[in-house]
Amino acid sequence: MRWFPRSLFGRTLLVLAVGLVFAELASQVVNFFDRGSGVYRLGAQQTALRIAQSARILNRLAPGERSPIIEEMNGPTFSVVLSAAPVEIGAGFAEHDRYERALVALIKYYLRAEWRTSVQITSLGRSRRPANYEAIDTRPIEQWIARYFYFVLPGTYSIVTQIKLEDGTTAVFYARIPQEPLSRLESLLPRLFLTLAIFMLLGAVAVRAITRSLERLAHAAEQVGADPEGSPLPEDGPREVRSVIHAFNRMRQDLRGYVLERARIFGAISHDLQTPITRLRLRAEMIEDAATRAKFLRDLDEIGAMAGSALEFFKTLGNEPQRYPLDVGALLGSLCEDWSETGHDVTVQGVPRGPYNSHPRALRRCLDNLVENALRYGERARITVADNESALRIAVHDEGPGIPEQDLERVFEPFFRLEQSRNRDSGGTGLGLSIARNIARWHGGDIHLRNNPHGKGLIAELILPRSPTRAIR
Ligand SMILES: Nc1ncnc2c1ncn2[C@@H]1O[C@H](COP(=O)(O)OP(=O)(O)OP(=O)(O)O)[C@@H](O)[C@H]1O
Ligand SMILES: [Mg+2]
């Protein structure tokens, strides 16, 4: 269904338009029947009166004087012939019986005499009608309507009235009751379009207002994810939207409080762990057996490293509640310099378009972790920067073995390390990527890992959203 609009705006307008067309059509049908029956009643009355009056006039005249008068009476929708005996008329339609009975009663009322009167509504027996009656040009749909809703289109059929005058002659009247022409339907189209245009215009304004509120809501929801620490969103718009934005603002505040609280608790634990670890290290030195001592010390080093990196991570979050516009190019430059000074091969390519609103220390830690991995598992790190209005992308390429496809997500889990890197000498605790991703997400962005499709090595890409409405997950 390619024509079906995808936006709420389009869909609502479509529903409105379809509803309006149906409502308009229904009201036109009701109107049509109503008008038709009104016009019919009037026309039937006039025709009955004319027939009765003509019959009374003819009745008064001597047989020899009648034909010039008849000539004057005959017209395009009304004519009369005199016959010695009643004319045989082909059977009419049962649907018209009640109209025939009503016309007989009406004619008799106007006759004010009990002359034998019969009425047949018929399209049969045309050959016996005067010539000016033959040209009834009807379409099948009109015939159908006239058959079942005679009052709407009575003119489609002739009514044949036979009245026996006092001298025994039968006056046979052919008449057509004026009808509400179906062609009036054509005037309906411009009206339909006009009302449609007016309602669509008003509808568009109303629907636009609603969808704009929804867009504001979506924006509010995305802001909660993209920048958990930003200033509260302005609570404006319709009442319902205002209350939801208010709820979002509270949610953001709670979320932030919760995360910072957790960070502080874990930071405190990691910090307090340092003292017992140091005490244990001192005690371990006293172990006599050299091999056992070495094992003890290595385990303690590992625990110390874990507590250390956890502490550093929580510190980066807890101590920097505000973001600053940061020159990421300069940050990468200094990072590169620091690593190069210790003899590592790290290069940067590309510059960001402008400063990025971030937590400088956290962001540096995030990038440091990625570079550290590249150097540890892939010998050298090549950093590329791509920046456009939607996102700032910083990719760290290396030349190592990469990561099996099925583990690309798992390596983000805390303390998860691949089998080949489990050897203690490589020294990692398995927290680096998990910390880096946490920091990226705290900025509304994310980190994606992929193996270099054109060669060996891993590409770790940090994506930071540039436009506040586009949180990248
Ligand atoms: N560039 C890479 N090339 C190959 N494997 C990698 C790369 N980066 C990470 N890995 C794998 O993912 C695992 C998890 O990485 P992560 O940075 O979280 O922990 P770590 O480097 O082992 O320890 P830490 O960074 O905490 O000192 C690593 O142990 C390693 O097996
Ligand atoms: Mg690491």
XYZ file of C-alpha atoms and ligand atoms in Angstrom:
505
model
C 0.000 0.000 0.000
C 2.413 2.626 -1.237
C -0.254 5.310 -1.422
C -1.051 4.978 2.283
C 0.545 7.920 4.094
C 3.174 6.999 6.641
C 2.936 10.019 8.903
C 0.282 10.469 11.552
C -0.490 13.795 9.901
C -1.197 12.187 6.531
C -3.184 9.334 8.020
C -5.365 11.575 10.130
C -6.049 13.819 7.159
C -6.897 10.801 5.033
C -9.340 9.458 7.617
C -10.872 12.926 7.902
C -11.220 13.239 4.124
C -12.741 9.794 3.669
C -15.126 10.373 6.575
C -16.111 13.723 5.170
C -16.792 12.366 1.686
C -18.984 9.614 3.110
C -20.837 12.006 5.398
C -21.373 14.436 2.529
C -22.599 11.684 0.223
C -24.961 10.352 2.876
C -26.372 13.798 3.520
C -26.802 14.338 -0.220
C -28.702 11.064 -0.563
C -31.012 11.993 2.302
C -31.424 15.456 0.845
C -32.081 14.046 -2.595
C -34.901 11.786 -1.418
C -36.345 14.461 0.784
C -36.398 17.029 -1.990
C -37.664 14.438 -4.464
C -40.662 13.522 -2.354
C -41.496 17.208 -1.739
C -41.349 18.046 -5.432
C -43.379 14.934 -6.254
C -46.188 15.819 -3.842
C -46.461 19.270 -5.331
C -46.302 18.008 -8.912
C -48.794 15.208 -8.283
C -51.237 17.672 -6.790
C -50.930 20.034 -9.751
C -51.275 17.240 -12.273
C -54.303 15.757 -10.505
C -55.917 19.176 -10.360
C -55.261 19.776 -14.034
C -56.693 16.396 -15.019
C -59.802 16.899 -12.873
C -60.396 20.404 -14.175
C -59.922 19.333 -17.798
C -62.329 16.438 -17.284
C -64.943 18.760 -15.819
C -64.553 21.200 -18.718
C -64.822 18.406 -21.291
C -67.849 17.043 -19.454
C -69.649 20.366 -19.834
C -69.000 20.652 -23.556
C -71.157 19.102 -26.216
C -69.296 16.282 -28.028
C -68.950 18.388 -31.154
C -67.261 21.287 -29.318
C -64.656 19.206 -27.592
C -61.888 18.697 -30.141
C -60.731 22.372 -30.527
C -60.636 22.676 -26.751
C -58.654 19.429 -26.529
C -56.169 20.848 -29.011
C -55.686 23.825 -26.722
C -55.271 21.604 -23.684
C -52.595 19.339 -25.136
C -49.009 20.185 -24.379
C -45.628 18.535 -23.993
C -46.332 16.927 -20.641
C -50.071 16.702 -20.726
C -52.556 15.508 -23.331
C -55.970 14.002 -23.597
C -57.820 11.890 -26.144
C -61.449 10.851 -26.082
C -62.419 7.240 -26.551
C -65.785 5.543 -26.791
C -64.637 2.762 -24.460
C -61.904 2.519 -21.804
C -58.464 1.957 -23.323
C -56.657 -1.263 -22.546
C -53.347 -0.341 -20.860
C -50.547 -2.855 -20.367
C -49.956 -3.940 -16.824
C -48.085 -1.388 -14.759
C -45.657 -2.107 -11.947
C -46.821 -3.362 -8.587
C -44.386 -0.905 -6.952
C -46.525 1.924 -8.265
C -49.893 0.680 -7.005
C -49.980 2.920 -3.986
C -49.108 5.986 -6.055
C -51.903 5.060 -8.459
C -54.398 4.721 -5.602
C -53.308 8.035 -4.137
C -53.658 9.772 -7.516
C -57.155 8.317 -8.040
C -58.198 9.637 -4.632
C -56.695 13.030 -5.368
C -58.308 13.331 -8.807
C -61.671 12.271 -7.397
C -61.311 14.870 -4.682
C -60.770 17.573 -7.271
C -63.496 16.198 -9.579
C -66.066 16.578 -6.840
C -68.042 13.856 -8.662
C -68.167 10.065 -8.518
C -67.068 9.477 -12.113
C -65.304 6.230 -12.768
C -61.631 7.033 -12.587
C -58.566 4.851 -13.013
C -54.865 5.656 -12.999
C -52.050 3.549 -14.429
C -48.441 4.515 -14.046
C -46.753 2.931 -16.990
C -44.003 3.044 -19.526
C -45.874 0.478 -21.586
C -48.274 1.280 -24.375
C -46.140 4.080 -25.649
C -47.454 3.540 -29.126
C -50.864 4.560 -27.957
C -49.613 7.803 -26.549
C -49.628 11.010 -28.557
C -46.427 11.593 -30.499
C -45.088 14.335 -28.226
C -44.875 11.804 -25.398
C -42.511 9.404 -26.995
C -39.347 11.356 -26.452
C -38.715 10.373 -22.889
C -35.033 9.903 -22.854
C -34.217 7.867 -19.795
C -31.084 6.098 -18.670
C -31.309 2.625 -17.107
C -30.298 4.000 -13.704
C -33.150 6.505 -13.902
C -35.567 3.728 -14.816
C -34.354 1.727 -11.871
C -34.745 4.645 -9.472
C -38.175 5.492 -10.909
C -39.282 1.925 -10.484
C -38.369 1.564 -6.813
C -38.371 5.194 -5.705
C -41.062 6.561 -7.987
C -41.434 9.784 -6.039
C -37.841 10.760 -6.865
C -38.192 10.475 -10.645
C -41.886 10.340 -11.530
C -41.319 11.911 -14.983
C -39.681 8.778 -16.273
C -43.092 7.135 -16.623
C -46.374 8.429 -17.912
C -49.463 8.333 -15.804
C -52.498 7.349 -17.808
C -55.760 8.501 -16.246
C -59.073 7.391 -17.619
C -62.222 9.219 -16.524
C -65.654 8.210 -17.669
C -67.591 11.386 -18.432
C -71.341 11.634 -17.817
C -72.167 10.957 -21.470
C -70.277 7.659 -21.351
C -67.185 8.870 -23.222
C -63.865 8.030 -21.662
C -61.335 10.839 -21.456
C -57.851 9.349 -21.535
C -55.208 11.677 -20.059
C -51.539 11.152 -20.518
C -49.474 13.190 -18.130
C -45.984 13.303 -16.768
C -45.385 14.660 -13.319
C -42.417 17.061 -13.380
C -39.404 15.522 -11.774
C -36.355 16.582 -9.908
C -33.805 15.870 -12.598
C -30.961 13.544 -11.700
C -28.592 15.957 -13.393
C -28.731 17.995 -10.196
C -26.244 15.465 -8.911
C -23.652 17.211 -11.034
C -23.948 20.376 -8.986
C -23.026 18.250 -6.015
C -19.396 17.822 -7.027
C -18.268 21.454 -6.730
C -20.050 21.638 -3.393
C -18.350 18.491 -2.246
C -14.947 19.830 -3.228
C -15.587 23.155 -1.565
C -16.617 21.638 1.769
C -13.787 19.151 1.490
C -11.267 21.938 0.924
C -12.554 23.971 3.877
C -12.584 21.003 6.234
C -9.211 19.755 5.064
C -7.716 23.153 5.703
C -9.149 23.349 9.210
C -8.338 19.682 9.779
C -4.761 20.218 8.658
C -4.316 23.045 11.143
C -5.770 20.969 13.986
C -3.870 17.801 13.109
C -0.653 19.765 12.636
C -1.020 21.122 16.166
C -1.471 17.600 17.534
C 1.421 16.083 15.620
C 3.657 18.962 16.599
C 2.912 18.186 20.238
C 3.775 14.567 19.562
C 7.021 15.589 17.917
C 7.808 17.657 20.969
C 7.150 14.599 23.102
C 9.393 12.432 20.945
C 12.059 15.109 21.199
C 11.650 15.147 24.972
C 11.952 11.365 25.145
C 15.079 11.380 22.997
C 16.607 14.114 25.101
C 16.256 11.945 28.171
C 18.387 9.310 26.457
C 20.818 11.622 24.669
C 21.691 13.927 27.487
C 20.672 12.636 30.892
C 22.180 15.712 32.490
C 20.914 18.504 30.259
C 18.773 21.287 31.582
C 15.094 20.376 31.940
C 12.990 20.659 28.785
C 10.624 23.616 28.599
C 7.179 22.454 29.655
C 4.946 24.019 27.037
C 2.276 22.941 24.558
C -1.171 21.506 25.333
C -1.857 20.377 28.889
C -1.428 16.668 28.190
C 1.891 17.205 26.458
C 3.028 19.524 29.233
C 2.338 16.902 31.841
C 4.221 14.230 29.888
C 7.223 16.537 29.420
C 7.052 17.236 33.131
C 7.128 13.478 33.750
C 10.085 13.152 31.375
C 11.949 15.882 33.213
C 11.366 14.146 36.516
C 12.368 10.822 35.018
C 15.585 12.323 33.763
C 16.337 13.796 37.143
C 15.598 10.507 38.918
C 17.629 8.572 36.394
C 20.580 10.837 36.790
C 20.322 10.754 40.572
C 20.129 6.986 40.509
C 23.124 6.556 38.226
C 25.270 9.035 40.143
C 24.291 7.457 43.432
C 25.311 4.054 42.129
C 28.548 5.469 40.767
C 29.343 7.005 44.145
C 28.649 3.756 46.014
C 30.779 1.666 43.662
C 33.444 4.344 43.620
C 33.543 4.266 47.400
C 33.771 0.468 47.454
C 36.565 0.463 44.875
C 38.362 3.109 46.822
C 38.020 1.343 50.159
C 39.223 -1.894 48.605
C 42.634 -0.326 48.023
C 43.555 -0.377 51.746
C 42.824 -4.094 52.414
C 44.545 -4.954 49.125
C 47.666 -3.074 50.229
C 47.506 -4.803 53.637
C 47.172 -8.183 51.947
C 50.111 -7.368 49.705
C 52.260 -6.668 52.764
C 51.176 -9.913 54.347
C 51.770 -11.818 51.116
C 55.364 -10.618 51.124
C 55.820 -12.669 54.286
C 54.908 -15.941 52.600
C 57.981 -18.080 52.589
C 57.338 -20.263 49.571
C 58.430 -18.128 46.601
C 56.061 -19.743 44.070
C 53.011 -19.319 46.279
C 54.050 -15.778 47.063
C 54.353 -14.914 43.409
C 50.867 -16.344 42.695
C 49.420 -14.425 45.615
C 50.971 -11.199 44.455
C 49.799 -11.680 40.880
C 46.215 -12.269 42.018
C 46.417 -9.241 44.237
C 47.732 -7.169 41.333
C 44.768 -8.265 39.281
C 42.281 -7.398 42.002
C 44.048 -4.068 42.468
C 43.855 -3.330 38.745
C 40.148 -4.142 38.672
C 39.390 -1.957 41.645
C 41.585 0.758 40.125
C 39.836 0.879 36.767
C 36.417 0.685 38.377
C 37.349 3.538 40.651
C 38.580 5.633 37.781
C 35.428 5.043 35.805
C 33.114 5.987 38.615
C 35.220 9.014 39.351
C 34.885 10.269 35.786
C 31.101 10.167 36.088
C 30.618 11.298 39.630
C 32.987 14.258 39.532
C 31.824 15.821 36.304
C 28.137 16.506 36.455
C 28.350 19.171 33.732
C 29.299 18.943 30.095
C 31.634 21.403 28.393
C 32.212 22.235 24.747
C 35.355 20.227 24.158
C 37.861 20.494 21.322
C 37.925 16.798 20.475
C 40.659 17.388 17.869
C 42.965 18.728 20.574
C 42.002 15.875 22.891
C 42.936 13.317 20.213
C 46.168 15.170 19.529
C 47.277 15.061 23.157
C 46.161 11.452 23.501
C 48.224 10.572 20.453
C 51.219 12.430 21.820
C 51.035 10.689 25.184
C 50.976 7.258 23.603
C 53.735 8.135 21.138
C 55.938 9.336 23.957
C 55.810 5.859 25.464
C 56.900 4.406 22.145
C 53.544 3.438 20.662
C 52.399 3.882 17.101
C 49.236 6.017 17.187
C 48.111 8.348 14.374
C 45.104 10.604 13.870
C 43.403 11.476 10.604
C 40.699 14.103 10.184
C 39.455 16.910 12.409
C 36.074 17.500 14.003
C 33.992 20.377 12.606
C 33.663 22.033 15.947
C 33.707 21.502 19.703
C 31.640 18.710 21.196
C 29.625 19.103 24.366
C 31.007 16.426 26.630
C 32.680 15.333 29.837
C 36.328 15.805 28.887
C 37.830 13.317 31.310
C 35.257 10.640 30.619
C 35.602 11.035 26.878
C 39.354 10.824 27.101
C 39.073 7.693 29.165
C 36.712 6.176 26.626
C 39.070 6.864 23.707
C 42.061 5.790 25.763
C 40.458 2.404 26.345
C 39.860 1.907 22.632
C 43.429 2.931 21.736
C 44.832 0.802 24.514
C 42.990 -2.225 23.124
C 44.195 -1.481 19.596
C 47.791 -1.305 20.820
C 47.503 -4.299 23.101
C 45.823 -6.621 20.611
C 46.706 -5.012 17.284
C 50.111 -3.367 17.636
C 49.263 0.056 16.242
C 46.258 2.370 16.351
C 45.055 4.507 13.481
C 42.342 6.971 14.515
C 40.015 8.503 11.908
C 37.546 11.297 12.548
C 34.373 11.842 10.501
C 32.053 14.607 11.495
C 28.742 15.770 10.048
C 25.636 17.484 11.380
C 24.135 14.255 12.706
C 27.113 12.676 14.463
C 30.778 12.835 15.315
C 32.384 9.483 14.552
C 35.793 8.488 15.856
C 37.061 5.122 14.644
C 40.118 3.306 16.008
C 41.616 0.841 13.518
C 44.239 -1.733 14.410
C 46.078 -4.552 12.709
C 45.467 -7.354 15.163
C 43.491 -10.580 14.823
C 40.110 -8.874 15.251
C 37.262 -10.481 17.206
C 35.112 -13.458 16.060
C 31.757 -12.165 14.803
C 29.781 -13.970 17.508
C 31.792 -12.240 20.261
C 31.571 -8.677 18.934
C 28.844 -7.845 21.460
C 29.978 -10.081 24.288
C 33.316 -8.297 24.691
C 31.337 -5.353 26.037
C 30.278 -7.397 29.043
C 32.250 -6.515 32.176
C 35.175 -8.866 32.829
C 34.612 -10.742 29.581
C 37.905 -11.494 27.812
C 38.552 -13.628 24.785
C 40.297 -16.978 25.338
C 43.563 -16.073 23.612
C 43.907 -12.906 25.665
C 43.204 -14.643 28.954
C 46.847 -15.080 29.527
C 47.728 -12.921 32.424
C 50.629 -11.228 30.735
C 48.358 -9.185 28.551
C 47.180 -7.726 31.818
C 43.618 -6.628 31.043
C 40.747 -6.920 33.481
C 37.982 -7.034 30.851
C 36.423 -3.757 31.930
C 37.833 -1.427 29.263
C 35.123 -1.783 26.598
C 32.290 -1.900 29.097
C 33.513 1.375 30.596
C 34.002 2.925 27.155
C 30.483 2.009 26.065
C 29.034 3.334 29.308
C 30.704 6.669 28.687
C 29.540 6.737 25.059
C 25.970 6.037 26.086
C 26.153 8.605 28.826
C 26.761 11.045 25.959
C 23.759 9.699 24.028
C 26.021 7.788 21.661
C 27.422 4.280 21.372
C 30.407 2.164 20.394
C 30.287 -0.355 17.559
C 32.914 -2.980 16.859
C 33.461 -4.562 13.461
C 36.213 -6.525 11.815
C 37.964 -4.698 9.031
C 36.267 -5.957 5.867
C 39.289 -5.095 3.702
C 42.031 -6.668 5.719
C 42.916 -7.731 9.196
C 42.263 -5.882 12.386
C 39.373 -4.485 14.329
C 37.556 -1.177 13.894
C 36.106 0.245 17.084
C 33.882 3.197 16.283
C 32.666 5.731 18.809
C 29.565 7.562 17.600
C 28.546 10.749 19.356
C 25.276 12.394 18.315
C 25.588 15.928 17.046
C 21.917 16.844 16.807
C 20.166 16.608 20.156
C 17.115 14.887 18.662
C 19.099 11.936 17.413
C 20.254 9.744 20.247
C 22.221 6.905 18.691
C 21.730 3.484 20.131
N 41.294 -4.308 19.239
C 41.040 -5.556 19.635
N 41.449 -6.621 18.919
C 41.170 -7.860 19.334
N 40.512 -8.169 20.453
C 40.093 -7.152 21.200
C 40.296 -5.797 20.833
N 39.734 -4.992 21.776
C 39.185 -5.817 22.691
N 39.401 -7.112 22.363
C 38.953 -8.278 23.112
O 37.860 -7.902 23.919
C 38.151 -8.203 25.288
C 37.527 -7.187 26.176
O 38.194 -5.946 26.026
P 38.239 -4.916 27.188
O 38.936 -3.696 26.726
O 36.859 -4.770 27.734
O 39.071 -5.656 28.278
P 40.655 -5.843 28.348
O 41.341 -5.059 27.313
O 40.895 -7.296 28.380
O 40.962 -5.284 29.803
P 41.047 -3.757 30.256
O 40.752 -2.927 29.066
O 40.015 -3.646 31.310
O 42.393 -3.552 30.791
C 39.643 -8.237 25.363
O 40.047 -9.068 26.408
C 40.032 -8.805 24.016
O 39.960 -10.188 24.053
Mg 40.952 -3.037 27.117
